[in-house]
Coordinates of C-alpha atoms in Angstrom, one line a residue:
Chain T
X442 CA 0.0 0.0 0.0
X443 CA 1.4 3.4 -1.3
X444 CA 2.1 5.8 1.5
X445 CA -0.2 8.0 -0.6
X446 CA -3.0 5.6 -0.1
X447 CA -2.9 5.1 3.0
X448 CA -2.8 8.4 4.5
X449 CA -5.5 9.2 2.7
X450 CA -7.7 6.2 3.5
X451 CA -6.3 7.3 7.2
X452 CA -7.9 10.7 6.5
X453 CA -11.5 9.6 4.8
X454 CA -11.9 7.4 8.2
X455 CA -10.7 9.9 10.5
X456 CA -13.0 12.4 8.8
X457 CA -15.9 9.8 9.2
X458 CA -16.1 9.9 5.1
X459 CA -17.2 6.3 3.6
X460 CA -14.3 4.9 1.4
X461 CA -13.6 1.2 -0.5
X462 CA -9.8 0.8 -1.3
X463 CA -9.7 -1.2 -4.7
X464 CA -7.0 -3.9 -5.2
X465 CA -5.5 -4.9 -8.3
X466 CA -4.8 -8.8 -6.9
X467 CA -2.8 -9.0 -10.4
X468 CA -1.0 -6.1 -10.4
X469 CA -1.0 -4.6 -6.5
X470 CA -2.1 -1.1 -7.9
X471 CA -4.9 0.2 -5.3
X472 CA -7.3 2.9 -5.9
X473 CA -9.9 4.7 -3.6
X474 CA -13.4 5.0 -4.7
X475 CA -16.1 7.8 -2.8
X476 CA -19.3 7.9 -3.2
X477 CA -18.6 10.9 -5.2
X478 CA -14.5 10.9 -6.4
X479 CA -12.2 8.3 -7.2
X480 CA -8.1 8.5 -6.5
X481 CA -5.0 6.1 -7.2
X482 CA -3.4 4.0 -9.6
X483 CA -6.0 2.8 -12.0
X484 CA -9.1 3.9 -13.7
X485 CA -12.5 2.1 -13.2
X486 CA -14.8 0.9 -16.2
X487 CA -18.4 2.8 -15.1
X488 CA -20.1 -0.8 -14.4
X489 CA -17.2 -1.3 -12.1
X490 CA -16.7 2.2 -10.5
X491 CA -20.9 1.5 -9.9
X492 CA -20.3 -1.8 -8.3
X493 CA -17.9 -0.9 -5.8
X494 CA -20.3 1.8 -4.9
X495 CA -23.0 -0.4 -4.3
X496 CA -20.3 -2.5 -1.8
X497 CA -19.2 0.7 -0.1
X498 CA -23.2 1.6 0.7
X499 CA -23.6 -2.1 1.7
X500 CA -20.7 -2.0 3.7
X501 CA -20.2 -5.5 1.7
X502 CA -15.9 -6.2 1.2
X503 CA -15.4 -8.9 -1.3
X504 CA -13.8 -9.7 -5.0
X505 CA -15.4 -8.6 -7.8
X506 CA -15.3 -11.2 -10.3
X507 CA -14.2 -10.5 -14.2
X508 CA -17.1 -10.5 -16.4
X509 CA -15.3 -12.7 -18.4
X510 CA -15.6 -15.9 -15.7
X511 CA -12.5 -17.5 -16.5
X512 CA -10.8 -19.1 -13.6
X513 CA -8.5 -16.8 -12.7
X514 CA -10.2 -13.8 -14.2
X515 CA -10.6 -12.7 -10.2
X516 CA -8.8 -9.3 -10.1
X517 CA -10.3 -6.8 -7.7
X518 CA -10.7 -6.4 -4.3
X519 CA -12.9 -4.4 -2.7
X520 CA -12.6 -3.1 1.2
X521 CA -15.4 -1.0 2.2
X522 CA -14.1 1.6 5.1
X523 CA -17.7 3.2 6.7
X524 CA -17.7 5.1 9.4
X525 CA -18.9 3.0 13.0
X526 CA -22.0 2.0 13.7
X527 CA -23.5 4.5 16.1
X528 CA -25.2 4.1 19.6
X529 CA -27.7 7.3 21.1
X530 CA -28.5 6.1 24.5
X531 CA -30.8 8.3 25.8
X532 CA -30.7 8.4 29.9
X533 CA -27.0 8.9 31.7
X534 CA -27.9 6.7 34.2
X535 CA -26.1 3.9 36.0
X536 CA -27.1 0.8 33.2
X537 CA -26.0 3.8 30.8
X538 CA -22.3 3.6 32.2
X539 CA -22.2 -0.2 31.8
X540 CA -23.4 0.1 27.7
X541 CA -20.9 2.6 27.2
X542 CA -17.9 0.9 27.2
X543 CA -19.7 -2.3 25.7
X544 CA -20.8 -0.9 23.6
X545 CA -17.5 0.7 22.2
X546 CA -15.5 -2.8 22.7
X547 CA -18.3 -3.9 20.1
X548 CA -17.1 -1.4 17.5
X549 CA -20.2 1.0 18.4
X550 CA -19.4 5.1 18.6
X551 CA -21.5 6.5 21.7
X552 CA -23.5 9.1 22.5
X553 CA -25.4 9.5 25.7
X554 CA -27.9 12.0 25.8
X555 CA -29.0 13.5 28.9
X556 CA -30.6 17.1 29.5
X557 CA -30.1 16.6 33.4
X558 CA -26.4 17.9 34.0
X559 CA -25.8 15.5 37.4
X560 CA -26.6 12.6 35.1
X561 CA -24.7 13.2 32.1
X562 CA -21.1 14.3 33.3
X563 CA -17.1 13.4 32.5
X564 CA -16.7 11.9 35.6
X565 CA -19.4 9.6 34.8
X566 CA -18.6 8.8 31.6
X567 CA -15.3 9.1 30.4
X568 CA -14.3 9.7 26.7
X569 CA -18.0 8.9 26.3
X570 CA -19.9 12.2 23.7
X571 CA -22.0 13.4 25.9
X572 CA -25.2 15.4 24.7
X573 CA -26.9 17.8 27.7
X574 CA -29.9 19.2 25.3
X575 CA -33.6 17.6 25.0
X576 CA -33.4 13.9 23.7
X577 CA -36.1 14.6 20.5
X578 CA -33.8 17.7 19.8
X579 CA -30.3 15.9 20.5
X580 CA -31.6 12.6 18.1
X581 CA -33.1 15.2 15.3
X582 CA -29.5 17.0 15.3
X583 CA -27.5 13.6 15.0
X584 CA -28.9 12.5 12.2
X585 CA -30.1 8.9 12.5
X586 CA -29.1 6.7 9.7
X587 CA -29.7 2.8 9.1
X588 CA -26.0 2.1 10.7
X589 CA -27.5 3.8 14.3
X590 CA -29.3 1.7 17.0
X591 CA -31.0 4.1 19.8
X592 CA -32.3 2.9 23.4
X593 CA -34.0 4.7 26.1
X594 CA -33.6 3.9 29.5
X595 CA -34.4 7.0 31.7
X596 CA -37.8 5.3 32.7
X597 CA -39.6 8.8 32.6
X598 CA -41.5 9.6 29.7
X599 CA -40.8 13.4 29.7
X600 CA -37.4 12.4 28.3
X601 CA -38.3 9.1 27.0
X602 CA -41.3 9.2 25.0
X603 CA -40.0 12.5 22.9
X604 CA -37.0 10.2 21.7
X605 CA -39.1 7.6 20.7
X606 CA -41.6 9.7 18.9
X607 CA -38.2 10.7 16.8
X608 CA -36.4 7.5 16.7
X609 CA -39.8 5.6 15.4
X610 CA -39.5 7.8 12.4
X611 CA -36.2 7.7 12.1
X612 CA -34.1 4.9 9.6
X613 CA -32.4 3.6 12.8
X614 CA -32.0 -0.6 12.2
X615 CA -32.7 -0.7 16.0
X616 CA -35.1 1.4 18.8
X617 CA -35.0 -0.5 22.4
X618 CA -36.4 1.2 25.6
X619 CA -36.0 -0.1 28.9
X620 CA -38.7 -0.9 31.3
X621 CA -41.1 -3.5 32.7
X622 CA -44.4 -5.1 30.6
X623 CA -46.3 -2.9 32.7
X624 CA -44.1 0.7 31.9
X625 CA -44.4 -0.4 28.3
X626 CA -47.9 -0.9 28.0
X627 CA -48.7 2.9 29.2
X628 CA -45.7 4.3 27.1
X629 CA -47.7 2.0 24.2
X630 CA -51.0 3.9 25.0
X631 CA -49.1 7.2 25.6
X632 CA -47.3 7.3 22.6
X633 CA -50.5 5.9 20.5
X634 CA -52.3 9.0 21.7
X635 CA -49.5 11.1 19.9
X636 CA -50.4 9.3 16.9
X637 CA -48.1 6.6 16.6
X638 CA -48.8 4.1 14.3
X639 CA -49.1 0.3 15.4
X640 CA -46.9 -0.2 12.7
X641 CA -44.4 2.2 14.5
X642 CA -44.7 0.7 17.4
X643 CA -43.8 -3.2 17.2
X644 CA -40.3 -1.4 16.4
X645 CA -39.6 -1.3 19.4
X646 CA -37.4 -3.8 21.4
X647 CA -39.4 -3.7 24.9
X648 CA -38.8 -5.1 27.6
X649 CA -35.2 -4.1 26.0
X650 CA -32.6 -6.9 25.6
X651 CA -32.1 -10.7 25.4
X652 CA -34.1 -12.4 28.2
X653 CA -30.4 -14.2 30.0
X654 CA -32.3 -13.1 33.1
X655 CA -30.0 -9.9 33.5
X656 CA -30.3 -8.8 37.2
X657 CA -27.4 -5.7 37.1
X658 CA -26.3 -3.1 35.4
X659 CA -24.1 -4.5 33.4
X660 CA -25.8 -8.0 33.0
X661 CA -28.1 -5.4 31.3
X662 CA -26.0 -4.1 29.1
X663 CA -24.5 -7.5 28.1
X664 CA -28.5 -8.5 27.3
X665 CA -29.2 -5.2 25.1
X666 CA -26.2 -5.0 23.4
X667 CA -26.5 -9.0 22.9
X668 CA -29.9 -8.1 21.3
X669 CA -28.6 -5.0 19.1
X670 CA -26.0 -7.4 17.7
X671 CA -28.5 -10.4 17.1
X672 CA -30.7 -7.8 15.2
X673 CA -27.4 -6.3 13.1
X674 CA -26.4 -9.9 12.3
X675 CA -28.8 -12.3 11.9
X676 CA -32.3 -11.2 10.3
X677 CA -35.4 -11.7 11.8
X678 CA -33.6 -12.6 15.0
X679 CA -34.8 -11.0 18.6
Chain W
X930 CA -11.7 -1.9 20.1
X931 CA -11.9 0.2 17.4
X932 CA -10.8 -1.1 14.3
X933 CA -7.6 0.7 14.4
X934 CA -5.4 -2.1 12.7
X935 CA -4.5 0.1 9.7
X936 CA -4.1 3.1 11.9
X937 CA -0.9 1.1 13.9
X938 CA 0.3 0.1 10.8
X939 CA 0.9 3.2 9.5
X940 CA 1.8 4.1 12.9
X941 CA 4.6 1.2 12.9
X942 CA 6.1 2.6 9.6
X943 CA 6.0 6.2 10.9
X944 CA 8.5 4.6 13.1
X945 CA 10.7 3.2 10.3
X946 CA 9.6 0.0 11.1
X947 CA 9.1 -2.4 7.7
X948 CA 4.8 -2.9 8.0
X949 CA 2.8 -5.6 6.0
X950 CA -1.1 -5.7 5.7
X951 CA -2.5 -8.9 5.8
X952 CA -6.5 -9.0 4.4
X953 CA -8.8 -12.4 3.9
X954 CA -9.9 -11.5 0.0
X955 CA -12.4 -14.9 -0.1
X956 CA -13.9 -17.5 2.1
X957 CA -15.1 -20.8 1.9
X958 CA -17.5 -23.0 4.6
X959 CA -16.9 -22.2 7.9
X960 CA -13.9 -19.7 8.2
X961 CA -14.0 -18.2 11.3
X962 CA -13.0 -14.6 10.0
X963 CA -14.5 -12.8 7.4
X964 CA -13.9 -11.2 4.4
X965 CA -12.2 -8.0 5.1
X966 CA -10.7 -8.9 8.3
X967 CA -7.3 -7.7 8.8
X968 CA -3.9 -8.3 10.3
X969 CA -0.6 -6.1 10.1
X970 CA 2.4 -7.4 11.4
X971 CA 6.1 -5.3 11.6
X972 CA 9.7 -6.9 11.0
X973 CA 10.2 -6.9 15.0
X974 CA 7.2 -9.5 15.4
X975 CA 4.5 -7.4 16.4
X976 CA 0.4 -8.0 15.4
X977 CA -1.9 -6.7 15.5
X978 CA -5.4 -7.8 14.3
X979 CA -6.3 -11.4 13.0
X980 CA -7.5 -13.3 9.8
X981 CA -8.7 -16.9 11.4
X982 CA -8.9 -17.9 15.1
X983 CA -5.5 -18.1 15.5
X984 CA -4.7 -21.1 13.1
X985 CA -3.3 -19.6 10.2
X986 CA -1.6 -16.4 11.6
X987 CA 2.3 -17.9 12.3
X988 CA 1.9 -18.9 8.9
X989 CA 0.7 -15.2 7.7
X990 CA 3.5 -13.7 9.7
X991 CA 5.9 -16.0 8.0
X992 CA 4.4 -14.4 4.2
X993 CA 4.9 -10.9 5.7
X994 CA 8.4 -11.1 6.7
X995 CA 8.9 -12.4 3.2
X996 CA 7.0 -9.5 2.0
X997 CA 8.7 -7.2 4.1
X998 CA 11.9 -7.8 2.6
X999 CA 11.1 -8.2 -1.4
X1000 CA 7.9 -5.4 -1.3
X1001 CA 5.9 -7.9 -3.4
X1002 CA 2.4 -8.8 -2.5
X1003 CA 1.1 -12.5 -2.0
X1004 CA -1.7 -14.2 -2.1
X1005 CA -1.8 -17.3 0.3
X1006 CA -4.8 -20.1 0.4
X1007 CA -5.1 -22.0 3.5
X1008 CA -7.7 -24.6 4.3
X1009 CA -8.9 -28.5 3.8
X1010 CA -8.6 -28.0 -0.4
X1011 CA -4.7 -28.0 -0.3
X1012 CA -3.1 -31.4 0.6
X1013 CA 0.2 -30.2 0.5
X1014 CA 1.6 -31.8 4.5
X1015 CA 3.4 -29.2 5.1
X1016 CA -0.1 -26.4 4.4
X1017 CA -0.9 -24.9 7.7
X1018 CA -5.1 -26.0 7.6
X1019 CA -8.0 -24.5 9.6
X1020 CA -9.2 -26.9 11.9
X1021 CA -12.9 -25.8 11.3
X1022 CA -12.7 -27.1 7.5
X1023 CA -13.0 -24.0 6.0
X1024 CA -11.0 -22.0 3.4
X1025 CA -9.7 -18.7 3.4
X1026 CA -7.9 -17.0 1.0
X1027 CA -5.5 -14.1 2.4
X1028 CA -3.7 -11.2 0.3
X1029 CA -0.6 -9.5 1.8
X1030 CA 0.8 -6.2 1.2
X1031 CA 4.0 -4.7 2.1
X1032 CA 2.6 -0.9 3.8
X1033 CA 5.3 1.7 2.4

């Protein structure tokens, strides 16, 4: 890999810009393709240049076969570089602080929102992006794409329905929000009233997490992030 | 654990350590990696990163300190398919199929 390559694939990721590197396996040229430029040692025919697109948006790495199909006629590789996968947990409360740091050993960036400044602090969270303003306004503001997964667990539906009503809408591949049968039923008929649609509704992953019979905070965690990643992997699962 | 395997590679080199980029380019049955998954390795022995479970990666590291030295790439198979004794396998039956880079 060219020094020039790899300072700017270095860059595109640092900058949180989605990037495939191209491989020549023949000749060990490389090329970068964005979703809107292309750099490095070779050209790319369009059907090509249009197919490692479609890999880079399906975060799918793999060889792209020659159209030819001989044997050997394998001759690119394609490595998609996206940005993370994202986490907005709303609530900077104590199972908050477990998911965190699971969360990020899972490959996750974090952001716990909070609008109550004892919850969401430094001290509390470490490292952690920390968001202090309303959840429906902090969730509107980051964007939420298919690649982000947002839970709820404040309890309290001043800051917890708002996120849903936002996060329902949203592309987001996964909405969870902690509490019990019984909390979930009144945030069902609370959030129905607001004009939520049924559809809307079976969205969310309530009571959150895989049923391992989590008792603490971070047993908690384990089970919801356990449940984020069954839903990532393995469709229809959870 | 960020995926920050290219990141100490180039961090290695910055160094003036020799770097090569290890990548599993194919897959066949049940390879415990997959595609995409990455390993560098620097001429002093470090790694960081992994292609398999831990099955195929003495052999990898072998292929990078060769790639080290010349600056060619290779392209390595491991896996049942091969019955070449000496062909470090993958006890899980699979294939893999792993392309190495020297990182200049």
């Amino acid at each position: 890999m060219k020094r020039d390559i790899t300072e700017r694939l270095l860059a595109a990721r640092k900058a949180g810009r989605p990037v495939a590197l191209v491989t020549d396996l023949g000749t060990g040229l490389q090329t970068l393709v964005y979703e809107d430029a292309i750099h490095g040692g070779f050209g790319l025919e369009d059907d090509r240049l249009a197919e490692v697109r479609d890999r880079l948006r399906q975060d799918r790495s793999g060889l792209i076969t020659d159209p030819e199909g001989e044997e050997d006629g394998v001759q690119l590789f394609v490595q998609t570089h996206n940005p993370p996968l994202r986490l907005l947990v709303v609530g900077a409360v104590h199972i908050a602080q477990a998911l965190a740091p699971l969360a990020a050993l899972t490959g996750y960036a974090v952001t716990v929102i909070d609008p109550r400044g004892s919850f969401a602090t430094e001290s509390r969270f470490p490292g952690v992006s920390l968001h202090d303003s309303w959840p429906d306004e902090a969730l509107t503001e980051l964007k939420i794409d298919n690649r982000t997964a947002v839970v709820t667990l404040t309890h309290d539906p001043k800051l917890d329905d708002p996120a849903l009503l936002v996060a329902l809408r949203s592309p987001a591949f996964y909405v969870g929000s902690l509490g019990s049968r019984r909390t979930h039923a009144k945030r069902l008929e609370r959030l129905t009233e607001q004009g939520v649609t049924d559809a809307e509704l079976a969205r969310i992953h309530a009571p959150v997490g895989l049923d391992i019979g989590a008792v603490t905070p971070a047993e908690i965690a384990l089970s919801v992030m356990a449940q984020i990643t069954a839903v990532r992997r393995k469709a229809g699962a959870a | 654990m960020r995926d920050d395997i290219l990141e100490q590679a180039a961090g290695w080199r910055a160094e003036g350590r020799k770097v090569a980029l290890a990548t599993v380019v194919a897959t066949w049955g049940s390879s415990p990696r997959p595609v995409g998954s990455q390993m560098a390795v620097d001429d002093a022995g470090s790694m960081i990163g992994s292609v398999s479970g831990g099955c195929i990666e003495g052999a990898v590291v072998h292929e990078a300190r060769k790639t080290m030295e010349d600056g060619e790439p290779r392209m390595i198979s491991f896996g049942v398919s091969n019955e070449m004794a000496w062909e470090v396998g993958l006890a899980c039956g699979g294939r893999v199929q792993v392309y190495v880079e020297a990182v200049e």
